[in-house]
XYZ file of C-alpha atoms in Angstrom:
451
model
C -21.412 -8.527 18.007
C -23.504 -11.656 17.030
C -24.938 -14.044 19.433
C -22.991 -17.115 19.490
C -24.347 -20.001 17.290
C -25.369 -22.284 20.294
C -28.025 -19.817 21.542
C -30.599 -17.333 20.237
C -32.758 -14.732 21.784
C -36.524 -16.158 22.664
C -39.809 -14.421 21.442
C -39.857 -13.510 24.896
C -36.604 -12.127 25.124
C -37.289 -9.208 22.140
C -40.986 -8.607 23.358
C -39.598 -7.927 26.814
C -36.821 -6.128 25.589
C -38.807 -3.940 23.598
C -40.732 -2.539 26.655
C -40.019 1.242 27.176
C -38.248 2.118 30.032
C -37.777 5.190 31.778
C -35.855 6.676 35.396
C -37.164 8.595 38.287
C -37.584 12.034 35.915
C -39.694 10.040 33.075
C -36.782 10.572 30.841
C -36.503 7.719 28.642
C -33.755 5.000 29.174
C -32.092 2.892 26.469
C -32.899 -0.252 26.658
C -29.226 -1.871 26.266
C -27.906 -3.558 29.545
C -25.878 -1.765 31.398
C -26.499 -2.425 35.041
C -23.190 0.231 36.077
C -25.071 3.028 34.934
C -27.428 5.096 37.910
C -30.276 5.852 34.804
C -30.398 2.095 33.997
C -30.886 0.912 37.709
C -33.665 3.840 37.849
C -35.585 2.269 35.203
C -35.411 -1.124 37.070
C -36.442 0.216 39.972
C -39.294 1.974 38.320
C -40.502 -1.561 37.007
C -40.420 -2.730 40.490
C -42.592 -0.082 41.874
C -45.332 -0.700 39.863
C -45.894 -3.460 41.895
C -45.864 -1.168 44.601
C -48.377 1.057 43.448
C -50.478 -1.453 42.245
C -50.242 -2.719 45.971
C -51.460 0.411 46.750
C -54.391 0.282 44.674
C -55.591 -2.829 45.891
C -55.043 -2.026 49.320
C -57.236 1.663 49.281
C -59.881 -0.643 46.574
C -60.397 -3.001 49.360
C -60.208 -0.942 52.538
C -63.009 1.516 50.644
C -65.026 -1.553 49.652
C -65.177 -2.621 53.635
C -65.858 0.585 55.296
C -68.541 0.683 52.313
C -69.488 -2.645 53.121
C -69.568 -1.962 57.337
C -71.501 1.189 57.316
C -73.883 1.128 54.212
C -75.139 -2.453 54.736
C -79.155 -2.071 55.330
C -80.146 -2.663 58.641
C -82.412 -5.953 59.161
C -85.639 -6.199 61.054
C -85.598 -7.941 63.951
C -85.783 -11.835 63.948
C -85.706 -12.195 60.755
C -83.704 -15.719 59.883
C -83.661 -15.186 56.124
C -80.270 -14.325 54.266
C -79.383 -11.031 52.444
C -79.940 -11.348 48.473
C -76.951 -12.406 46.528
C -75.338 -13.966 49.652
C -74.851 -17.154 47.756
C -73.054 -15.193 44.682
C -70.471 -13.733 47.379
C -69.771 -16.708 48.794
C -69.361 -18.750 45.510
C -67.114 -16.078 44.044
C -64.809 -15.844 46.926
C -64.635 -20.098 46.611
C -64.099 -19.509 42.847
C -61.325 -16.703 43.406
C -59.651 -18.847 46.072
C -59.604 -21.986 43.303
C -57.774 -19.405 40.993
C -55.266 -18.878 43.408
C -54.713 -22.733 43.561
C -54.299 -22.997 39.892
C -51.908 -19.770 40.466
C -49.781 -21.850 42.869
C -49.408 -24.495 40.265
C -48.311 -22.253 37.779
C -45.707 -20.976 40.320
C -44.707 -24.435 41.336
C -43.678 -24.760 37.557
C -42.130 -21.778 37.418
C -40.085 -21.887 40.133
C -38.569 -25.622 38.920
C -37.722 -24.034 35.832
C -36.199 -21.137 37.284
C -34.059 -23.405 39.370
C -33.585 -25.802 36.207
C -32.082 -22.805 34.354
C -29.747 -21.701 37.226
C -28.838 -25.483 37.612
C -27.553 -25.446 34.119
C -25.655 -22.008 34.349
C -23.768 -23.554 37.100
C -22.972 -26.817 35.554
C -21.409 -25.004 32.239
C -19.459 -23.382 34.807
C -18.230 -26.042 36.627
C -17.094 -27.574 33.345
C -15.888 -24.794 32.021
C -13.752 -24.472 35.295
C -12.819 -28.570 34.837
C -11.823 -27.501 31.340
C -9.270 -24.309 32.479
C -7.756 -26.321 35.199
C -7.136 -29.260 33.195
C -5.267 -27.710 30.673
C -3.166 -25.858 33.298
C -2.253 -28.958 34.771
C -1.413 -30.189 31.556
C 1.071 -27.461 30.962
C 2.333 -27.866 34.176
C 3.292 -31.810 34.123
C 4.671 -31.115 30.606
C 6.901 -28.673 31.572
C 7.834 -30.362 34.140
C 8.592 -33.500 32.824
C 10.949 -32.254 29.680
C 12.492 -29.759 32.563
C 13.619 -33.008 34.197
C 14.348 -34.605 31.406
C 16.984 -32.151 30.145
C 18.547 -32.076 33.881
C 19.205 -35.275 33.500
C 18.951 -37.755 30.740
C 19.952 -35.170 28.119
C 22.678 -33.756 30.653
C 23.950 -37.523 31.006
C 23.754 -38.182 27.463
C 26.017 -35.408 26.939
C 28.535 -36.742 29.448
C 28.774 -40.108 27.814
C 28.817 -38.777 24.299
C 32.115 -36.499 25.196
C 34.019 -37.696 23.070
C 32.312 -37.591 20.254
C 31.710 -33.516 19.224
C 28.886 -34.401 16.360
C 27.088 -36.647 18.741
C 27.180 -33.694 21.292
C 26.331 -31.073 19.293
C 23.292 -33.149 18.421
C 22.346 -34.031 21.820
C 22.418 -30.233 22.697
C 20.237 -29.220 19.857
C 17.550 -31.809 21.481
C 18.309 -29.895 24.627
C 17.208 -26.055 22.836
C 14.427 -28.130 20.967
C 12.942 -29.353 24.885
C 14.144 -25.939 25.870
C 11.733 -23.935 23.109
C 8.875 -26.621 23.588
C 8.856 -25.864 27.355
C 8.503 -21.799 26.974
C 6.085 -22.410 24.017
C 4.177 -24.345 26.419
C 4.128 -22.200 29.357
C 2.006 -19.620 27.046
C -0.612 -21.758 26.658
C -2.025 -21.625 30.370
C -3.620 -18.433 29.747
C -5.876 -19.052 32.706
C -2.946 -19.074 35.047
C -3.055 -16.462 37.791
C -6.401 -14.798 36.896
C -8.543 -13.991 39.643
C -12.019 -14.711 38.499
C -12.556 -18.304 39.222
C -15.938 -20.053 37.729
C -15.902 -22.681 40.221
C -16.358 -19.666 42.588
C -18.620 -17.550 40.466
C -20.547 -21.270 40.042
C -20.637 -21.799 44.100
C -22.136 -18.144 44.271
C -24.316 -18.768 41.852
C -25.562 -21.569 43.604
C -25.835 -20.692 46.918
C -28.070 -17.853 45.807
C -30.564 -20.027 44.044
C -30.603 -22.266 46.885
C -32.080 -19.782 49.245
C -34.366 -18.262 46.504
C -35.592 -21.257 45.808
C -36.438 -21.870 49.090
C -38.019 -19.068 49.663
C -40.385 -19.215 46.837
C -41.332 -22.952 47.745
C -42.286 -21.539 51.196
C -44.461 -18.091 49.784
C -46.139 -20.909 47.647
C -46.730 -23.546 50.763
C -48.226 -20.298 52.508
C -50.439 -19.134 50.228
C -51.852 -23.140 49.344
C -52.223 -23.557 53.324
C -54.121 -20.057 53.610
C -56.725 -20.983 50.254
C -57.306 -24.383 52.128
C -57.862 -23.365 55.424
C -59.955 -20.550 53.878
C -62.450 -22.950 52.107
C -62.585 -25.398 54.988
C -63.834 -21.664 57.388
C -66.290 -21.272 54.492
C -67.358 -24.615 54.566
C -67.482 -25.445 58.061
C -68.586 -21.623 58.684
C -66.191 -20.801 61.263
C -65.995 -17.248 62.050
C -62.766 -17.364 64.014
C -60.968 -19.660 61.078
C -62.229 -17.152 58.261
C -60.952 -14.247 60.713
C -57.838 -15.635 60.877
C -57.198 -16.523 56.877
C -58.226 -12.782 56.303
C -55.345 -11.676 58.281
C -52.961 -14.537 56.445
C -54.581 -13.308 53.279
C -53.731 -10.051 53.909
C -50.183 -10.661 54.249
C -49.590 -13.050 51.403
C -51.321 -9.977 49.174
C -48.250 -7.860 50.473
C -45.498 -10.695 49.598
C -47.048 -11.483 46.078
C -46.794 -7.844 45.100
C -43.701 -7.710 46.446
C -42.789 -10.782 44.671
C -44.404 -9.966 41.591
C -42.177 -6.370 41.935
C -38.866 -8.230 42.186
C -39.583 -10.779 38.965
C -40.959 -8.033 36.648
C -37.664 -6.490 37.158
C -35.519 -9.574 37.107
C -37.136 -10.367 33.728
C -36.551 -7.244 32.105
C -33.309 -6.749 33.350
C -32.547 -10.524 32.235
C -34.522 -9.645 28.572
C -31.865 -6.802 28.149
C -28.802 -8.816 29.149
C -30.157 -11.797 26.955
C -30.737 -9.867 23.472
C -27.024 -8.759 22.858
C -25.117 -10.863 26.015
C -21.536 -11.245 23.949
C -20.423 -7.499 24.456
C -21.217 -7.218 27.751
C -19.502 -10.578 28.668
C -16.257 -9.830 26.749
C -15.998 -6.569 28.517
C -16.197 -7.809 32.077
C -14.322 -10.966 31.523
C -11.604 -8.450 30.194
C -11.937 -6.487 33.235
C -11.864 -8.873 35.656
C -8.909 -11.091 34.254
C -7.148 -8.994 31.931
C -6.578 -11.463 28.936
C -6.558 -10.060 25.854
C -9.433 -9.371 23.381
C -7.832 -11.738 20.974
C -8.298 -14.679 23.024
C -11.707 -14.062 24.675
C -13.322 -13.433 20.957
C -12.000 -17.503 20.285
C -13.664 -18.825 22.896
C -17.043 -16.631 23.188
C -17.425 -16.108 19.004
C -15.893 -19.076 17.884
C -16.029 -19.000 14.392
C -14.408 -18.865 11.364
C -13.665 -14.803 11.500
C -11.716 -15.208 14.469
C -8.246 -17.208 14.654
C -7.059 -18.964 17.248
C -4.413 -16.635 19.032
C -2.349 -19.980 20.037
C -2.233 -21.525 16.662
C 1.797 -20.433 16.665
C 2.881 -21.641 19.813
C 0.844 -24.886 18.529
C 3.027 -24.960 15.617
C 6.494 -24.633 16.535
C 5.737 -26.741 19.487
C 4.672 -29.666 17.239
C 7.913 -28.716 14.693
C 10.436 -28.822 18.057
C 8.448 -32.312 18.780
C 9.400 -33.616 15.609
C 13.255 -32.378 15.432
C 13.930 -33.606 19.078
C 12.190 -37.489 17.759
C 14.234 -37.299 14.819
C 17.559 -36.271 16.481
C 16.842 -38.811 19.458
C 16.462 -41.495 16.378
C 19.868 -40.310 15.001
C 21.369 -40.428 17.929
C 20.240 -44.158 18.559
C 21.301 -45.460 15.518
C 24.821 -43.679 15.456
C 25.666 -43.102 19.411
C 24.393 -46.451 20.894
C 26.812 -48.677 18.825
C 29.870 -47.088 20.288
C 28.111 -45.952 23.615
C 25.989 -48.798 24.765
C 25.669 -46.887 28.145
C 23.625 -43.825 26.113
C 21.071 -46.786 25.533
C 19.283 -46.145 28.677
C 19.037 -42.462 28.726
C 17.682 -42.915 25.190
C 15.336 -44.558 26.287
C 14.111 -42.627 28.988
C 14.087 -39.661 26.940
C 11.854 -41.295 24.369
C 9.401 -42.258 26.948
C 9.418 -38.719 28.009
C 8.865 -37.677 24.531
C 5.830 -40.168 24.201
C 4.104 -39.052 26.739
C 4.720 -35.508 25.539
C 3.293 -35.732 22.482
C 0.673 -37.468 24.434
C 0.157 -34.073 26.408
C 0.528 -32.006 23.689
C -2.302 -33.784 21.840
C -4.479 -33.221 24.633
C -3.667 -29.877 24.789
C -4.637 -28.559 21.233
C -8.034 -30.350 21.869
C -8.946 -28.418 25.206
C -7.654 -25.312 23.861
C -9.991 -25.796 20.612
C -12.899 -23.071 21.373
C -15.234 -25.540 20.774
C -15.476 -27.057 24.250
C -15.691 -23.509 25.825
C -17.915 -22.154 23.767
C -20.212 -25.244 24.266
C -19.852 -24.303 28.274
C -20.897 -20.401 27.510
C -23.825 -21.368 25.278
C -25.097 -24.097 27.717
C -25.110 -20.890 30.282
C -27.004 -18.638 28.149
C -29.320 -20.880 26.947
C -30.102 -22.027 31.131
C -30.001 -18.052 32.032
C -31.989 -16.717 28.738
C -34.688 -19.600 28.525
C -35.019 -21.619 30.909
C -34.560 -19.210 34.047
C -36.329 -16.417 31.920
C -39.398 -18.559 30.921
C -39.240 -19.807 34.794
C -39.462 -16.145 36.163
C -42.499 -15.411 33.335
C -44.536 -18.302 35.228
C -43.494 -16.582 38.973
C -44.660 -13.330 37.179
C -48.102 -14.593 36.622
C -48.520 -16.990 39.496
C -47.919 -13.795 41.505
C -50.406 -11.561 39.108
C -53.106 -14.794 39.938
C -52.231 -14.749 43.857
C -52.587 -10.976 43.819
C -55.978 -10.816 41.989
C -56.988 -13.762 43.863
C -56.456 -12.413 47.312
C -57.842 -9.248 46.848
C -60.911 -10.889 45.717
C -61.153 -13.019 48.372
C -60.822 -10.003 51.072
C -63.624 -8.177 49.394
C -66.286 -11.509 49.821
C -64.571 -12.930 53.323
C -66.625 -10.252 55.072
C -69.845 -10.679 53.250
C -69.352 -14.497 53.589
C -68.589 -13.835 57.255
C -71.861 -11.804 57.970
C -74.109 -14.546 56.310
C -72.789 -17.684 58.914
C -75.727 -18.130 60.950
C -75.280 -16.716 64.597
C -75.228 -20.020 66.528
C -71.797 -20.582 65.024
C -69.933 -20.800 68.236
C -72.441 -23.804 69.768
C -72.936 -25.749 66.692
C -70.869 -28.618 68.470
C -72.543 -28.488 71.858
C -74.682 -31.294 72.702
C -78.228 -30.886 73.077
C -78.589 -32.565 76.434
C -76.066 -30.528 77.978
C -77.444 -28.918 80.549
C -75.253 -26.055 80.556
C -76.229 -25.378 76.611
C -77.319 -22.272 76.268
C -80.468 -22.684 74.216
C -81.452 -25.794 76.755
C -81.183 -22.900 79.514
C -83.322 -20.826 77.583
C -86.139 -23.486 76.770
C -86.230 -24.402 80.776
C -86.572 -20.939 81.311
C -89.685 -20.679 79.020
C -91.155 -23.837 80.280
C -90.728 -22.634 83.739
C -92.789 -19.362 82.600
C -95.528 -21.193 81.109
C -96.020 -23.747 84.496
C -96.712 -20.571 85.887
């Protein structure tokens, strides 16, 4: 089946859909969406661990690059004050890897408003989708209602007063099948009646899982932009025990961007697959989980001119038993309420009645056009396939930045460390203070020398 005209796949969506994918044994995977299926989840979870192993990587490239660092640095000769060559470079590419990481957070501030953005719509097409459903079952239900009361009593009156007149009562009875028919045609139309899968609920779940996502992203990001900016100020103020520190922090925000980074490479694939074909998939587990009928779900997820609508019928001989009961309810008021000026009031009330049927019933064929539902389901695909999807691309690289980032910046921390000048910790002592250590150690000399 064809996508629905409201939405089409993105560039992104066929270039990520494209990607090979294969399970646990290499075995290629096709790359249709089928998230039931134990090969399928394989090749998700393959996607994922290549975060993992590029975590890996990183990890053994940077833990060989410090024990190379620790025990093949040249010794220096004594006193000397002057700094290793290419201790500036270090320094300046661990501030310029750090400034990447900024521009990374950005980029993953962006991303994770769009992400959220997309969601946001997905759950609003719900919600109106749901406002949709429940009005038209509340239609059907006050209609029914009212022409059940109305032939219980006006039409059940009339019939009483009209006794004794057998054309006048035959007439009045044929209004009463005519309500009758109209009522059971109507009935048919709240096809949402009694089905278990409720969007307001799948729209509340929805949401309450974005919330907390959301959330959590905002905080990895407010991490990592607290650890780059505590980082610079160690490397500009040259405080060992601050750089120490943000090494440690660093160290764990590398961990939670590749895990990150794991989770949205296989969120977007996962989402490209679901994205490039989504009405077969859609109609199958609506089907499943409410049990209408194919005929109906292809009206209001298609919704064009191939498909017919499946209530066009009971439309029809609804609107025909409309127009026989206000044409026998005009007979009867120009032949019955000369002769029975007490049928003038139940007349009446029936034509109200009919009114505000016809009213209803108005209403009704407009809702249950496909038009406003299939407005809802392309709003949601175009919030879940561009928005959300272009929203977890950004996360994607945000996290590939933070990653690289990091992992730069533990490689030049150390280096940067070693070249802070060993009077580090007294920097802020006062000179007169007699308890300074370098003022004890001039005394001590001048003492020496008075000797």
């Amino acid at each position: 089946m064809g996508a629905p005209p409201g939405y089409r796949p993105s560039a992104w969506v066929h270039l990520l859909h494209q990607l090979p994918r294969a399970d646990f044994q290499l075995r290629p995977v096709p790359s249709g969406f089928a998230p039931q299926e134990q090969e399928y989840q394989q090749a998700l979870l393959l996607v994922a661990a290549l975060a993992g192993l590029g975590l890996g990587l990183s990890l053994i490239f940077i833990t060989v690059y410090l024990i190379r660092f620790c025990c093949c640095r040249p010794l220096e000769p004594p006193g000397s004050k002057s700094p290793p060559p290419g201790g500036g470079c270090v320094t300046w590419s661990c501030i310029a890897a750090l400034l990447v990481g900024c521009a990374g957070i950005g980029i993953g501030f962006y991303g994770n408003s769009e992400t959220s953005d997309g969601v946001s719509q997905l759950s609003s097409a719900l919600l109106h989708a749901n406002h949709t459903l429940s009005a038209i079952d509340h239609l059907v239900l006050e209609t029914v209602e009212s022409l059940g009361e109305a032939v219980r009593t006006e039409l059940t009156t009339l019939e009483e007063v009209l006794a004794q007149r057998t054309e006048l009562v035959a007439a009045a009875r044929g209004a009463r099948r005519q309500a009758e028919a109209v009522a059971q045609q109507l009935q048919g139309l709240a096809f949402w009646q009694g089905v278990p899968l409720s969007p307001l609920q799948v729209a509340e779940d929805v949401s309450f899982v974005e919330e907390y996502r959301w959330l959590a992203y905002v905080l990895l990001l407010l991490l990592e932009l607290l650890v780059c900016l505590f980082t610079l100020l160690g490397l500009a103020k040259q405080s060992k025990w601050l750089v120490i520190v943000m090494t440690v922090m660093s160290l764990l925000v590398l961990v939670l961007s590749w895990g990150s980074m794991g989770l949205e490479a296989a969120t977007a694939v996962g989402l490209s697959d679901f994205c490039s074909s989504p009405d077969t998939y859609i109609l199958n587990l609506t089907q499943e989980e409410t049990g209408l009928g194919s005929d109906i779900l292809n009206y209001y997820f298609l919704c064009n001119q191939a498909v017919s609508n499946p209530f066009q019928q009971r439309l029809t001989l609804s609107q025909r038993a409309l127009a026989n009961i206000h044409s026998q309810l005009q007979g009867l008021q120009r032949e019955a309420v000369p002769q029975f000026p007490s049928a003038q009031k139940s007349l009446l009330s029936l034509e109200e009645t009919l009114n505000v049927t016809e009213g209803n019933f108005h209403q009704l064929v407009a809702l249950l056009h496909c038009r406003s539902l299939h407005k809802d389901y392309s709003a949601a695909l175009r919030g879940l396939c561009e928005d959300a999807l272009e929203g977890l691309l950004f996360l994607l690289l945000f996290s590939l930045l933070s990653a690289g980032a990091l992992a730069t910046a533990l490689c030049s921390l150390p280096r940067a460390w070693a070249l802070f000048p060993p009077s580090d910790d007294y920097d802020d002592t006062d000179d007169d203070d007699p308890f300074n250590p370098q003022q004890e150690s001039k005394r001590f000399v001048q003492w020496q020398s008075s000797i």
